[in-house]
Amino acid sequence: MKTAKKVLFWTLVVFALIQFIPVDKVNKPIDRKVNFVEVKNTPEKIRGLIKGACYDCHSNETVYPKYAYFAPVSWSVKSHINEGREHLNFSVWNTYSKELKESMLNKAVQTIQSKAMPMPGYIVYHKEANLSEAERTLLVQYFEEMLKSKSY
């Protein structure tokens, strides 16, 4: 029994100490001249869907939930956000080349249709990101229209 108490004690000590490892949660400033929903004059319904389901990981407008302030969860959340921004960052949309925009829109269509995005684990804690089939169809149609008209 003494061993179990020692393990619990040291686990709690380590958990307390890792809380002091900082995770940068400061968002970069938003430039409306390059932000997707601004430059594309995105319709309000689509804007709401994109912001509710995509922007936390794919923009510089991340709203960190309470659970993202505790290590080691904070490390995982920040890693997912960094990775999401690497693949697509709506906040810097107009800085991308036409080819990259086209590729990103195609990938967005694929991931929305396959339900790979929003990530199932994210949806558990963010009900607003749990898109209905109709909402998924709306987003896909919006992105496909941009691809078809080459207005990206």
PDB file of C-alpha atoms in Angstrom:
ATOM      1  CA  MET A   1       0.000   0.000   0.000  1.00  0.00           C
ATOM      2  CA  LYS A   2       2.896   2.357   0.673  1.00  0.00           C
ATOM      3  CA  THR A   3       4.072   1.968  -2.926  1.00  0.00           C
ATOM      4  CA  ALA A   4       0.655   2.979  -4.266  1.00  0.00           C
ATOM      5  CA  LYS A   5       0.659   6.104  -2.080  1.00  0.00           C
ATOM      6  CA  LYS A   6       4.157   7.027  -3.288  1.00  0.00           C
ATOM      7  CA  VAL A   7       3.129   6.580  -6.918  1.00  0.00           C
ATOM      8  CA  LEU A   8       0.034   8.722  -6.362  1.00  0.00           C
ATOM      9  CA  PHE A   9       2.064  11.370  -4.525  1.00  0.00           C
ATOM     10  CA  TRP A  10       4.711  11.628  -7.249  1.00  0.00           C
ATOM     11  CA  THR A  11       2.075  11.575  -9.984  1.00  0.00           C
ATOM     12  CA  LEU A  12       0.378  14.552  -8.347  1.00  0.00           C
ATOM     13  CA  VAL A  13       3.715  16.357  -7.920  1.00  0.00           C
ATOM     14  CA  VAL A  14       4.592  15.847 -11.588  1.00  0.00           C
ATOM     15  CA  PHE A  15       1.091  16.925 -12.660  1.00  0.00           C
ATOM     16  CA  ALA A  16       1.426  20.099 -10.567  1.00  0.00           C
ATOM     17  CA  LEU A  17       4.892  20.866 -11.936  1.00  0.00           C
ATOM     18  CA  ILE A  18       3.949  20.442 -15.604  1.00  0.00           C
ATOM     19  CA  GLN A  19       1.343  23.168 -15.170  1.00  0.00           C
ATOM     20  CA  PHE A  20       4.267  25.617 -15.161  1.00  0.00           C
ATOM     21  CA  ILE A  21       5.330  24.657 -18.698  1.00  0.00           C
ATOM     22  CA  PRO A  22       3.877  27.516 -20.766  1.00  0.00           C
ATOM     23  CA  VAL A  23       1.809  27.054 -23.912  1.00  0.00           C
ATOM     24  CA  ASP A  24       1.434  30.114 -26.126  1.00  0.00           C
ATOM     25  CA  LYS A  25      -2.283  30.796 -26.538  1.00  0.00           C
ATOM     26  CA  VAL A  26      -1.963  34.304 -27.954  1.00  0.00           C
ATOM     27  CA  ASN A  27      -3.612  34.665 -31.356  1.00  0.00           C
ATOM     28  CA  LYS A  28      -1.948  36.751 -34.031  1.00  0.00           C
ATOM     29  CA  PRO A  29      -3.819  39.920 -35.024  1.00  0.00           C
ATOM     30  CA  ILE A  30      -6.441  39.513 -37.746  1.00  0.00           C
ATOM     31  CA  ASP A  31      -5.996  41.446 -40.983  1.00  0.00           C
ATOM     32  CA  ARG A  32      -9.429  41.710 -42.567  1.00  0.00           C
ATOM     33  CA  LYS A  33      -7.818  42.243 -45.987  1.00  0.00           C
ATOM     34  CA  VAL A  34      -6.578  38.620 -46.026  1.00  0.00           C
ATOM     35  CA  ASN A  35      -9.187  36.879 -43.824  1.00  0.00           C
ATOM     36  CA  PHE A  36     -11.286  34.379 -45.814  1.00  0.00           C
ATOM     37  CA  VAL A  37     -14.778  35.349 -44.651  1.00  0.00           C
ATOM     38  CA  GLU A  38     -14.018  39.024 -45.254  1.00  0.00           C
ATOM     39  CA  VAL A  39     -12.320  38.848 -48.654  1.00  0.00           C
ATOM     40  CA  LYS A  40     -14.808  36.302 -49.989  1.00  0.00           C
ATOM     41  CA  ASN A  41     -17.738  38.289 -48.560  1.00  0.00           C
ATOM     42  CA  THR A  42     -19.000  34.961 -47.240  1.00  0.00           C
ATOM     43  CA  PRO A  43     -22.771  34.744 -46.759  1.00  0.00           C
ATOM     44  CA  GLU A  44     -23.800  34.921 -43.101  1.00  0.00           C
ATOM     45  CA  LYS A  45     -25.052  31.309 -42.906  1.00  0.00           C
ATOM     46  CA  ILE A  46     -21.811  29.920 -44.394  1.00  0.00           C
ATOM     47  CA  ARG A  47     -19.730  32.310 -42.283  1.00  0.00           C
ATOM     48  CA  GLY A  48     -21.394  30.968 -39.139  1.00  0.00           C
ATOM     49  CA  LEU A  49     -20.731  27.360 -40.154  1.00  0.00           C
ATOM     50  CA  ILE A  50     -17.078  27.993 -40.988  1.00  0.00           C
ATOM     51  CA  LYS A  51     -16.458  30.000 -37.826  1.00  0.00           C
ATOM     52  CA  GLY A  52     -18.285  27.480 -35.639  1.00  0.00           C
ATOM     53  CA  ALA A  53     -16.760  24.334 -37.107  1.00  0.00           C
ATOM     54  CA  CYS A  54     -13.395  25.365 -38.558  1.00  0.00           C
ATOM     55  CA  TYR A  55     -11.976  28.593 -37.174  1.00  0.00           C
ATOM     56  CA  ASP A  56     -10.788  27.299 -33.786  1.00  0.00           C
ATOM     57  CA  CYS A  57      -8.131  25.168 -35.488  1.00  0.00           C
ATOM     58  CA  HIS A  58      -7.878  26.785 -38.915  1.00  0.00           C
ATOM     59  CA  SER A  59      -7.544  30.491 -38.127  1.00  0.00           C
ATOM     60  CA  ASN A  60      -5.889  32.981 -35.816  1.00  0.00           C
ATOM     61  CA  GLU A  61      -9.219  33.392 -34.011  1.00  0.00           C
ATOM     62  CA  THR A  62      -8.924  30.370 -31.737  1.00  0.00           C
ATOM     63  CA  VAL A  63     -11.074  30.452 -28.615  1.00  0.00           C
ATOM     64  CA  TYR A  64      -9.345  28.187 -26.130  1.00  0.00           C
ATOM     65  CA  PRO A  65     -11.745  26.177 -23.962  1.00  0.00           C
ATOM     66  CA  LYS A  66     -11.167  25.846 -20.218  1.00  0.00           C
ATOM     67  CA  TYR A  67      -9.719  22.349 -20.566  1.00  0.00           C
ATOM     68  CA  ALA A  68      -6.959  23.731 -22.821  1.00  0.00           C
ATOM     69  CA  TYR A  69      -5.357  25.454 -19.848  1.00  0.00           C
ATOM     70  CA  PHE A  70      -4.222  22.271 -18.102  1.00  0.00           C
ATOM     71  CA  ALA A  71      -1.172  20.260 -19.110  1.00  0.00           C
ATOM     72  CA  PRO A  72      -0.830  17.791 -20.709  1.00  0.00           C
ATOM     73  CA  VAL A  73      -4.159  18.472 -22.461  1.00  0.00           C
ATOM     74  CA  SER A  74      -2.989  21.993 -23.349  1.00  0.00           C
ATOM     75  CA  TRP A  75      -0.027  20.527 -25.250  1.00  0.00           C
ATOM     76  CA  SER A  76      -2.290  18.307 -27.326  1.00  0.00           C
ATOM     77  CA  VAL A  77      -4.750  21.106 -28.066  1.00  0.00           C
ATOM     78  CA  LYS A  78      -1.960  23.478 -29.124  1.00  0.00           C
ATOM     79  CA  SER A  79      -0.407  20.779 -31.306  1.00  0.00           C
ATOM     80  CA  HIS A  80      -3.731  20.201 -33.088  1.00  0.00           C
ATOM     81  CA  ILE A  81      -4.187  23.938 -33.621  1.00  0.00           C
ATOM     82  CA  ASN A  82      -0.662  24.355 -34.998  1.00  0.00           C
ATOM     83  CA  GLU A  83      -1.191  21.430 -37.353  1.00  0.00           C
ATOM     84  CA  GLY A  84      -4.583  22.755 -38.446  1.00  0.00           C
ATOM     85  CA  ARG A  85      -3.122  26.161 -39.220  1.00  0.00           C
ATOM     86  CA  GLU A  86      -0.314  24.549 -41.214  1.00  0.00           C
ATOM     87  CA  HIS A  87      -2.845  22.828 -43.463  1.00  0.00           C
ATOM     88  CA  LEU A  88      -5.214  25.793 -43.784  1.00  0.00           C
ATOM     89  CA  ASN A  89      -5.387  29.130 -42.010  1.00  0.00           C
ATOM     90  CA  PHE A  90      -8.464  31.101 -43.012  1.00  0.00           C
ATOM     91  CA  SER A  91      -7.001  34.204 -41.338  1.00  0.00           C
ATOM     92  CA  VAL A  92      -4.287  34.482 -43.981  1.00  0.00           C
ATOM     93  CA  TRP A  93      -6.290  33.237 -46.972  1.00  0.00           C
ATOM     94  CA  ASN A  94      -5.299  35.983 -49.386  1.00  0.00           C
ATOM     95  CA  THR A  95      -1.604  35.362 -48.772  1.00  0.00           C
ATOM     96  CA  TYR A  96      -1.834  31.921 -50.421  1.00  0.00           C
ATOM     97  CA  SER A  97      -1.146  31.301 -54.107  1.00  0.00           C
ATOM     98  CA  LYS A  98      -4.033  30.335 -56.421  1.00  0.00           C
ATOM     99  CA  GLU A  99      -2.698  26.781 -56.607  1.00  0.00           C
ATOM    100  CA  LEU A 100      -2.550  26.444 -52.845  1.00  0.00           C
ATOM    101  CA  LYS A 101      -6.055  27.890 -52.436  1.00  0.00           C
ATOM    102  CA  GLU A 102      -7.391  25.424 -54.984  1.00  0.00           C
ATOM    103  CA  SER A 103      -5.680  22.537 -53.220  1.00  0.00           C
ATOM    104  CA  MET A 104      -6.976  23.653 -49.826  1.00  0.00           C
ATOM    105  CA  LEU A 105     -10.543  23.984 -51.090  1.00  0.00           C
ATOM    106  CA  ASN A 106     -10.390  20.521 -52.673  1.00  0.00           C
ATOM    107  CA  LYS A 107      -9.049  19.080 -49.427  1.00  0.00           C
ATOM    108  CA  ALA A 108     -11.749  20.901 -47.443  1.00  0.00           C
ATOM    109  CA  VAL A 109     -14.440  19.374 -49.651  1.00  0.00           C
ATOM    110  CA  GLN A 110     -12.952  15.889 -49.199  1.00  0.00           C
ATOM    111  CA  THR A 111     -12.598  16.138 -45.434  1.00  0.00           C
ATOM    112  CA  ILE A 112     -16.082  17.584 -44.949  1.00  0.00           C
ATOM    113  CA  GLN A 113     -17.671  14.902 -47.124  1.00  0.00           C
ATOM    114  CA  SER A 114     -15.757  12.078 -45.430  1.00  0.00           C
ATOM    115  CA  LYS A 115     -16.593  13.553 -41.997  1.00  0.00           C
ATOM    116  CA  ALA A 116     -12.900  13.656 -41.123  1.00  0.00           C
ATOM    117  CA  MET A 117     -13.459  17.326 -40.277  1.00  0.00           C
ATOM    118  CA  PRO A 118     -14.379  18.677 -37.917  1.00  0.00           C
ATOM    119  CA  MET A 119     -12.472  16.056 -35.967  1.00  0.00           C
ATOM    120  CA  PRO A 120     -14.806  13.701 -34.085  1.00  0.00           C
ATOM    121  CA  GLY A 121     -12.914  14.332 -30.821  1.00  0.00           C
ATOM    122  CA  TYR A 122     -13.433  18.069 -31.232  1.00  0.00           C
ATOM    123  CA  ILE A 123     -17.175  17.673 -31.798  1.00  0.00           C
ATOM    124  CA  VAL A 124     -17.578  15.947 -28.429  1.00  0.00           C
ATOM    125  CA  TYR A 125     -16.722  19.188 -26.608  1.00  0.00           C
ATOM    126  CA  HIS A 126     -17.932  21.672 -29.244  1.00  0.00           C
ATOM    127  CA  LYS A 127     -21.529  20.915 -30.176  1.00  0.00           C
ATOM    128  CA  GLU A 128     -21.635  23.915 -32.565  1.00  0.00           C
ATOM    129  CA  ALA A 129     -19.113  22.091 -34.746  1.00  0.00           C
ATOM    130  CA  ASN A 130     -21.320  19.018 -35.116  1.00  0.00           C
ATOM    131  CA  LEU A 131     -22.527  19.768 -38.628  1.00  0.00           C
ATOM    132  CA  SER A 132     -25.731  18.248 -39.928  1.00  0.00           C
ATOM    133  CA  GLU A 133     -25.791  16.660 -43.367  1.00  0.00           C
ATOM    134  CA  ALA A 134     -27.538  19.761 -44.719  1.00  0.00           C
ATOM    135  CA  GLU A 135     -24.839  22.023 -43.250  1.00  0.00           C
ATOM    136  CA  ARG A 136     -22.080  19.818 -44.657  1.00  0.00           C
ATOM    137  CA  THR A 137     -23.778  19.974 -48.054  1.00  0.00           C
ATOM    138  CA  LEU A 138     -23.987  23.784 -47.836  1.00  0.00           C
ATOM    139  CA  LEU A 139     -20.262  24.091 -47.080  1.00  0.00           C
ATOM    140  CA  VAL A 140     -19.305  21.631 -49.802  1.00  0.00           C
ATOM    141  CA  GLN A 141     -21.481  23.458 -52.351  1.00  0.00           C
ATOM    142  CA  TYR A 142     -19.986  26.801 -51.339  1.00  0.00           C
ATOM    143  CA  PHE A 143     -16.400  25.536 -51.727  1.00  0.00           C
ATOM    144  CA  GLU A 144     -17.207  23.651 -54.951  1.00  0.00           C
ATOM    145  CA  GLU A 145     -18.753  26.787 -56.457  1.00  0.00           C
ATOM    146  CA  MET A 146     -15.577  28.690 -55.661  1.00  0.00           C
ATOM    147  CA  LEU A 147     -13.549  25.925 -57.335  1.00  0.00           C
ATOM    148  CA  LYS A 148     -15.818  25.804 -60.375  1.00  0.00           C
ATOM    149  CA  SER A 149     -15.743  29.572 -60.872  1.00  0.00           C
ATOM    150  CA  LYS A 150     -12.045  29.759 -59.912  1.00  0.00           C
ATOM    151  CA  SER A 151     -12.942  32.581 -57.553  1.00  0.00           C
ATOM    152  CA  TYR A 152     -10.676  31.650 -54.735  1.00  0.00           C
TER     153      TYR A 152
END
